[in-house]
Amino acid sequence: MDAESASELGDGVGAGRVVALLPEGDILLWLADEACELGLAEGSSFAERDEPSALSGPGLRELARHVGSVRASFSAAAAAAAPIKRGRQVGKVAKHSTVTKLDAAVEQQAADESVLERVVGYYHETLKESPEALEYLASRGLRSTEMIERFRLGFANRTLGYRLPHKNRTAGAELRGQLERVGIYRESGHEHFNGSLVIPIFDEQGRVTEMYGRKVTPKLRPGTPLHLYMPGPHRGVWNIEAFQASREVILGEALIDALTFWCAGFRNVTAAYGVEGFTEDHWKALERYGTERVYIAYDRDEAGDRAAEKLATELMARGIECFRVLFPRGMDTNAYALKEGGD
């Protein structure tokens, strides 16, 4: 596709001009100036560049390798809780431990982190032998086994409970209570992410801070939410390594969009949690790793444009160079990649 034909995709961008056409026509980058569609005030425009952006990479790949079948059982943490023999000890003197006891809150946090890690591991192994989950990924053009392993994608299919001690046992009741506390189980006793592709978010130490679920099962009841997160405010930033490795970052509106960029070879990509989901943790990551440039790749709709304008203003106010990735009107990253890639 040449620049002339590419300009037709702007759909009313006006004075915006193409600054980079990535290899194989994958994504078009438009540079917005003072008269751009985002409507920024004069003097607050996106920075102009005469040379093509350093953002580059191979086109959308078709990685159709079959995923191996591996089964792993969910090992309950309560297995270590052996029955305690009660009664008086005769002829023995009790010894006082010299080990400093952890604060109860610290112990609980460590236990919660451990159980989340086990759940992510179980969901991950479940996905690799779940045809419906793999077919959903393929339908979105996400066929990379490297992606599945790298981000430990998983699938919740209501089998987690079969790996737990019976709920009428003390260990089973305690573990289910812990799973409810961290957001894996609901008060009803059902898995929160049942029927969902699960994308975990990790911090720099590899701890699970958030989980996103995308319903993939057909024939859902009307009104069933397609997108789920753990209860409470969003914590963490997906693919924090992108900030560590590069001073310029691509920001997708959603995790599926970010995975689409990643599979196309753009590894310096992260994601917001929707149009209103650019969090304080994102700002902290930008500051901590000295990010200099952000490419906002939000959906090309009213909500995406409005959120991109707001975020661009805030980024530039903090001295961060900002570009808007514009797709054809009404399209998002994944839809555009599928269209251009012929999936």
Short mmCIF file of C-alpha atoms in Angstrom, two decimals:
data_model
loop_
_atom_site.label_atom_id
_atom_site.label_comp_id
_atom_site.label_asym_id
_atom_site.label_seq_id
_atom_site.Cartn_x
_atom_site.Cartn_y
_atom_site.Cartn_z
CA MET A 1 0.00 0.00 0.00
CA ASP A 2 1.47 3.41 -0.91
CA ALA A 3 1.12 6.65 1.00
CA GLU A 4 -1.55 7.96 -1.36
CA SER A 5 -3.83 4.99 -0.90
CA ALA A 6 -3.01 4.92 2.80
CA SER A 7 -4.27 8.45 3.23
CA GLU A 8 -7.77 7.25 2.49
CA LEU A 9 -7.77 5.43 5.82
CA GLY A 10 -7.53 8.66 7.76
CA ASP A 11 -11.26 9.27 7.45
CA GLY A 12 -11.28 12.98 8.08
CA VAL A 13 -7.95 13.35 9.85
CA GLY A 14 -7.40 16.60 7.99
CA ALA A 15 -3.89 17.93 8.34
CA GLY A 16 -2.59 14.68 9.82
CA ARG A 17 0.15 13.17 7.67
CA VAL A 18 1.67 9.72 7.35
CA VAL A 19 5.11 9.50 8.92
CA ALA A 20 5.73 5.78 8.78
CA LEU A 21 4.27 2.87 6.86
CA LEU A 22 5.44 -0.26 8.59
CA PRO A 23 6.66 -3.31 6.59
CA GLU A 24 4.02 -5.37 4.83
CA GLY A 25 1.33 -2.74 5.47
CA ASP A 26 0.64 -3.92 8.99
CA ILE A 27 -0.08 -0.70 10.84
CA LEU A 28 -0.28 2.91 9.67
CA LEU A 29 1.16 5.59 11.89
CA TRP A 30 -0.31 9.06 11.41
CA LEU A 31 1.31 12.10 12.85
CA ALA A 32 -1.26 14.58 14.10
CA ASP A 33 -0.51 18.31 14.01
CA GLU A 34 -2.34 21.36 15.36
CA ALA A 35 -5.28 20.84 12.98
CA CYS A 36 -5.59 17.12 13.68
CA GLU A 37 -8.77 15.35 14.57
CA LEU A 38 -7.82 15.17 18.22
CA GLY A 39 -8.37 18.92 18.41
CA LEU A 40 -5.37 19.78 20.56
CA ALA A 41 -4.63 23.44 21.16
CA GLU A 42 -1.91 25.14 19.16
CA GLY A 43 1.49 24.50 20.68
CA SER A 44 0.45 21.18 22.23
CA SER A 45 0.61 19.10 19.07
CA PHE A 46 2.13 15.69 18.75
CA ALA A 47 5.85 16.05 18.03
CA GLU A 48 6.73 16.11 14.33
CA ARG A 49 9.29 13.74 12.88
CA ASP A 50 10.92 13.91 9.45
CA GLU A 51 12.39 10.43 9.66
CA PRO A 52 10.32 7.25 9.91
CA SER A 53 9.74 6.10 13.47
CA ALA A 54 12.09 3.58 14.98
CA LEU A 55 9.01 1.49 15.57
CA SER A 56 9.49 -1.39 13.21
CA GLY A 57 9.16 -5.12 12.95
CA PRO A 58 7.96 -7.99 10.82
CA GLY A 59 4.43 -8.29 9.59
CA LEU A 60 1.66 -10.30 11.14
CA ARG A 61 2.88 -13.86 11.31
CA GLU A 62 1.02 -17.09 10.94
CA LEU A 63 2.38 -19.37 13.66
CA ALA A 64 0.19 -22.46 13.35
CA ARG A 65 2.09 -24.84 15.55
CA HIS A 66 0.08 -27.32 17.56
CA VAL A 67 0.29 -26.95 21.28
CA GLY A 68 1.50 -30.03 23.16
CA SER A 69 -0.81 -31.71 25.57
CA VAL A 70 0.40 -31.49 29.10
CA ARG A 71 -1.69 -32.17 32.16
CA ALA A 72 -0.85 -30.73 35.50
CA SER A 73 -2.93 -31.08 38.61
CA PHE A 74 -3.60 -28.25 40.99
CA SER A 75 -1.72 -29.11 44.15
CA ALA A 76 -3.57 -27.72 47.13
CA ALA A 77 -1.49 -25.73 49.54
CA ALA A 78 -3.47 -27.29 52.34
CA ALA A 79 -1.76 -30.62 51.70
CA ALA A 80 0.88 -29.51 54.15
CA ALA A 81 -1.72 -29.13 56.86
CA ALA A 82 -1.42 -32.63 58.35
CA PRO A 83 -3.75 -33.61 61.21
CA ILE A 84 -2.50 -32.28 64.54
CA LYS A 85 -2.29 -34.80 67.36
CA ARG A 86 -3.68 -33.20 70.48
CA GLY A 87 -2.97 -34.14 74.07
CA ARG A 88 -0.42 -33.61 76.82
CA GLN A 89 3.17 -34.57 76.22
CA VAL A 90 4.68 -36.52 79.09
CA GLY A 91 8.36 -36.44 79.97
CA LYS A 92 9.25 -33.80 77.35
CA VAL A 93 10.04 -30.16 77.77
CA ALA A 94 8.55 -27.85 75.15
CA LYS A 95 11.21 -25.90 73.27
CA HIS A 96 10.74 -22.28 72.36
CA SER A 97 11.29 -21.44 68.69
CA THR A 98 14.09 -19.01 67.92
CA VAL A 99 12.54 -18.14 64.54
CA THR A 100 10.88 -14.74 64.42
CA LYS A 101 7.23 -15.08 63.51
CA LEU A 102 5.92 -13.17 60.53
CA ASP A 103 3.18 -10.65 60.94
CA ALA A 104 -0.18 -12.27 60.18
CA ALA A 105 -0.84 -9.84 57.31
CA VAL A 106 2.54 -10.65 55.75
CA GLU A 107 1.89 -14.37 56.06
CA GLN A 108 -1.53 -13.96 54.45
CA GLN A 109 -0.08 -11.92 51.58
CA ALA A 110 2.57 -14.54 50.92
CA ALA A 111 -0.06 -17.28 51.00
CA ASP A 112 -2.30 -15.33 48.60
CA GLU A 113 0.58 -14.78 46.18
CA SER A 114 1.36 -18.48 46.28
CA VAL A 115 -2.21 -19.57 45.59
CA LEU A 116 -2.55 -17.10 42.70
CA GLU A 117 0.64 -18.49 41.18
CA ARG A 118 -0.76 -22.02 41.44
CA VAL A 119 -4.07 -20.99 39.88
CA VAL A 120 -2.29 -19.28 36.97
CA GLY A 121 -0.22 -22.42 36.45
CA TYR A 122 -3.30 -24.64 36.46
CA TYR A 123 -5.20 -22.41 34.03
CA HIS A 124 -2.13 -22.30 31.80
CA GLU A 125 -1.89 -26.08 31.52
CA THR A 126 -5.66 -26.31 31.04
CA LEU A 127 -5.54 -23.96 28.05
CA LYS A 128 -2.93 -26.08 26.27
CA GLU A 129 -5.30 -29.02 26.09
CA SER A 130 -8.54 -27.10 25.57
CA PRO A 131 -9.56 -26.99 21.89
CA GLU A 132 -12.17 -24.27 22.43
CA ALA A 133 -9.63 -21.91 23.99
CA LEU A 134 -7.01 -22.55 21.32
CA GLU A 135 -9.63 -22.11 18.59
CA TYR A 136 -10.62 -18.77 20.08
CA LEU A 137 -7.02 -17.57 20.03
CA ALA A 138 -6.68 -18.75 16.43
CA SER A 139 -9.86 -16.85 15.49
CA ARG A 140 -8.18 -13.68 16.76
CA GLY A 141 -5.02 -14.42 14.76
CA LEU A 142 -3.09 -15.30 17.93
CA ARG A 143 -1.49 -18.63 17.05
CA SER A 144 1.91 -18.21 18.65
CA THR A 145 2.95 -20.90 21.11
CA GLU A 146 5.72 -18.55 22.21
CA MET A 147 3.06 -16.01 23.17
CA ILE A 148 1.10 -18.61 25.16
CA GLU A 149 4.19 -19.61 27.12
CA ARG A 150 5.69 -16.16 27.49
CA PHE A 151 2.54 -14.62 29.00
CA ARG A 152 1.24 -17.84 30.59
CA LEU A 153 -2.18 -17.54 29.00
CA GLY A 154 -4.77 -19.79 30.58
CA PHE A 155 -8.30 -21.07 30.38
CA ALA A 156 -10.83 -21.46 33.21
CA ASN A 157 -13.25 -24.29 32.52
CA ARG A 158 -14.68 -25.06 35.96
CA THR A 159 -12.27 -27.93 36.64
CA LEU A 160 -10.25 -26.10 39.29
CA GLY A 161 -12.62 -27.28 42.02
CA TYR A 162 -11.89 -30.91 41.16
CA ARG A 163 -8.28 -30.35 42.21
CA LEU A 164 -9.17 -29.00 45.64
CA PRO A 165 -9.83 -30.93 48.86
CA HIS A 166 -13.53 -31.54 49.49
CA LYS A 167 -15.23 -28.42 50.81
CA ASN A 168 -16.60 -30.34 53.81
CA ARG A 169 -13.02 -30.81 54.99
CA THR A 170 -11.23 -28.12 56.96
CA ALA A 171 -8.43 -27.83 54.39
CA GLY A 172 -10.92 -27.61 51.53
CA ALA A 173 -13.03 -24.96 53.22
CA GLU A 174 -9.97 -22.87 54.10
CA LEU A 175 -8.54 -23.05 50.59
CA ARG A 176 -11.85 -22.10 49.01
CA GLY A 177 -12.09 -19.19 51.41
CA GLN A 178 -8.65 -18.07 50.31
CA LEU A 179 -9.59 -18.37 46.63
CA GLU A 180 -12.66 -16.25 47.30
CA ARG A 181 -10.57 -13.64 49.12
CA VAL A 182 -8.18 -13.23 46.17
CA GLY A 183 -11.02 -13.14 43.62
CA ILE A 184 -10.77 -16.54 41.94
CA TYR A 185 -13.98 -17.82 43.53
CA ARG A 186 -17.20 -15.88 44.02
CA GLU A 187 -19.34 -15.96 47.16
CA SER A 188 -21.61 -18.39 45.31
CA GLY A 189 -18.73 -20.87 45.13
CA HIS A 190 -18.35 -20.56 41.35
CA GLU A 191 -15.11 -19.78 39.54
CA HIS A 192 -15.05 -16.10 38.68
CA PHE A 193 -13.38 -16.63 35.29
CA ASN A 194 -15.30 -19.73 34.26
CA GLY A 195 -15.49 -20.03 30.46
CA SER A 196 -12.81 -17.39 29.93
CA LEU A 197 -9.44 -17.05 28.31
CA VAL A 198 -7.32 -15.82 31.21
CA ILE A 199 -4.44 -13.35 30.81
CA PRO A 200 -2.43 -12.80 33.99
CA ILE A 201 -0.44 -9.65 34.73
CA PHE A 202 2.87 -9.95 36.58
CA ASP A 203 5.08 -7.41 38.33
CA GLU A 204 8.88 -7.15 38.05
CA GLN A 205 9.28 -9.95 40.61
CA GLY A 206 6.96 -12.28 38.69
CA ARG A 207 4.10 -12.00 41.16
CA VAL A 208 0.52 -12.07 39.89
CA THR A 209 -1.05 -8.63 40.37
CA GLU A 210 -4.12 -8.84 38.12
CA MET A 211 -5.98 -11.27 35.89
CA TYR A 212 -8.15 -10.52 32.86
CA GLY A 213 -10.76 -12.93 31.57
CA ARG A 214 -12.37 -12.89 28.14
CA LYS A 215 -15.43 -15.14 27.76
CA VAL A 216 -14.98 -17.56 24.86
CA THR A 217 -17.79 -20.04 25.41
CA PRO A 218 -20.78 -19.79 23.03
CA LYS A 219 -24.46 -19.33 23.84
CA LEU A 220 -23.98 -17.08 26.85
CA ARG A 221 -27.02 -15.80 28.66
CA PRO A 222 -28.06 -12.27 27.63
CA GLY A 223 -26.26 -9.69 29.71
CA THR A 224 -23.32 -11.93 30.60
CA PRO A 225 -20.18 -9.76 30.81
CA LEU A 226 -17.58 -10.70 28.19
CA HIS A 227 -14.72 -9.00 30.03
CA LEU A 228 -13.78 -9.80 33.63
CA TYR A 229 -11.09 -8.69 36.06
CA MET A 230 -10.24 -9.56 39.62
CA PRO A 231 -12.24 -7.58 42.21
CA GLY A 232 -10.89 -4.21 43.29
CA PRO A 233 -8.77 -1.62 41.49
CA HIS A 234 -6.45 -2.70 38.68
CA ARG A 235 -2.95 -3.49 39.87
CA GLY A 236 0.18 -3.85 37.78
CA VAL A 237 1.13 -3.28 34.15
CA TRP A 238 1.03 -5.95 31.47
CA ASN A 239 4.40 -6.74 29.84
CA ILE A 240 6.43 -4.53 32.16
CA GLU A 241 9.49 -5.75 30.25
CA ALA A 242 8.49 -3.45 27.40
CA PHE A 243 9.26 -0.43 29.60
CA GLN A 244 12.53 -1.95 30.72
CA ALA A 245 13.74 -2.68 27.19
CA SER A 246 12.70 0.42 25.26
CA ARG A 247 12.23 4.17 25.74
CA GLU A 248 9.24 4.07 23.36
CA VAL A 249 6.13 2.06 24.07
CA ILE A 250 3.03 1.11 22.09
CA LEU A 251 -0.12 1.38 24.20
CA GLY A 252 -3.10 -0.75 23.21
CA GLU A 253 -6.58 -0.15 24.52
CA ALA A 254 -6.99 -3.79 25.56
CA LEU A 255 -4.89 -6.87 26.21
CA ILE A 256 -6.01 -8.71 23.07
CA ASP A 257 -4.88 -5.70 21.02
CA ALA A 258 -1.52 -5.68 22.78
CA LEU A 259 -1.06 -9.40 22.13
CA THR A 260 -1.81 -8.72 18.47
CA PHE A 261 1.05 -6.22 18.30
CA TRP A 262 3.34 -8.63 20.14
CA CYS A 263 2.63 -11.49 17.73
CA ALA A 264 3.35 -9.13 14.83
CA GLY A 265 6.84 -8.55 16.18
CA PHE A 266 6.35 -5.35 18.20
CA ARG A 267 7.60 -6.43 21.61
CA ASN A 268 7.64 -2.94 23.15
CA VAL A 269 3.88 -3.03 23.71
CA THR A 270 1.66 -2.76 26.74
CA ALA A 271 -2.06 -2.23 27.34
CA ALA A 272 -4.50 -0.12 29.28
CA TYR A 273 -7.48 -1.76 30.94
CA GLY A 274 -9.93 -0.19 28.50
CA VAL A 275 -10.45 3.47 27.59
CA GLU A 276 -10.62 4.50 31.25
CA GLY A 277 -7.99 2.02 32.35
CA PHE A 278 -4.72 3.94 32.22
CA THR A 279 -3.80 3.65 35.89
CA GLU A 280 -1.39 5.13 38.38
CA ASP A 281 0.74 2.00 37.91
CA HIS A 282 1.11 2.91 34.23
CA TRP A 283 2.28 6.40 35.15
CA LYS A 284 4.76 4.97 37.64
CA ALA A 285 6.17 2.61 34.98
CA LEU A 286 6.63 5.49 32.53
CA GLU A 287 8.51 7.47 35.15
CA ARG A 288 10.54 4.59 36.57
CA TYR A 289 11.91 3.48 33.22
CA GLY A 290 12.24 6.90 31.60
CA THR A 291 9.80 6.38 28.73
CA GLU A 292 10.26 9.11 26.13
CA ARG A 293 7.64 8.29 23.50
CA VAL A 294 4.21 6.62 23.53
CA TYR A 295 2.21 5.41 20.52
CA ILE A 296 -1.48 5.40 21.49
CA ALA A 297 -3.18 2.57 19.60
CA TYR A 298 -6.71 2.88 20.97
CA ASP A 299 -9.81 1.80 19.03
CA ARG A 300 -10.89 4.08 16.20
CA ASP A 301 -14.27 4.95 17.63
CA GLU A 302 -15.71 7.83 19.59
CA ALA A 303 -14.69 6.45 22.98
CA GLY A 304 -11.19 5.53 21.80
CA ASP A 305 -10.61 8.91 20.15
CA ARG A 306 -11.82 10.78 23.20
CA ALA A 307 -9.65 8.74 25.57
CA ALA A 308 -6.63 9.08 23.28
CA GLU A 309 -7.02 12.87 23.19
CA LYS A 310 -7.23 13.08 26.96
CA LEU A 311 -4.25 10.79 27.54
CA ALA A 312 -2.14 12.51 24.86
CA THR A 313 -2.65 15.85 26.56
CA GLU A 314 -1.56 14.41 29.90
CA LEU A 315 1.46 12.64 28.43
CA MET A 316 2.72 15.74 26.62
CA ALA A 317 2.22 17.82 29.75
CA ARG A 318 4.73 15.49 31.39
CA GLY A 319 7.22 15.89 28.57
CA ILE A 320 6.54 12.57 26.86
CA GLU A 321 6.43 12.63 23.04
CA CYS A 322 3.17 11.23 21.79
CA PHE A 323 1.80 9.72 18.57
CA ARG A 324 -1.63 8.37 17.69
CA VAL A 325 -1.91 5.11 15.74
CA LEU A 326 -4.99 5.58 13.58
CA PHE A 327 -6.86 2.64 12.14
CA PRO A 328 -9.73 2.86 9.66
CA ARG A 329 -12.86 4.23 11.27
CA GLY A 330 -14.60 1.69 13.49
CA MET A 331 -11.65 -0.72 13.73
CA ASP A 332 -9.28 -1.73 16.51
CA THR A 333 -5.82 -3.28 16.42
CA ASN A 334 -6.96 -6.88 16.22
CA ALA A 335 -9.69 -6.26 13.64
CA TYR A 336 -7.25 -4.37 11.43
CA ALA A 337 -4.57 -7.06 11.75
CA LEU A 338 -7.06 -9.76 10.82
CA LYS A 339 -8.28 -7.78 7.82
CA GLU A 340 -4.80 -7.00 6.53
CA GLY A 341 -3.44 -10.44 7.38
CA GLY A 342 -6.24 -12.27 5.61
CA ASP A 343 -7.33 -14.26 8.69
#
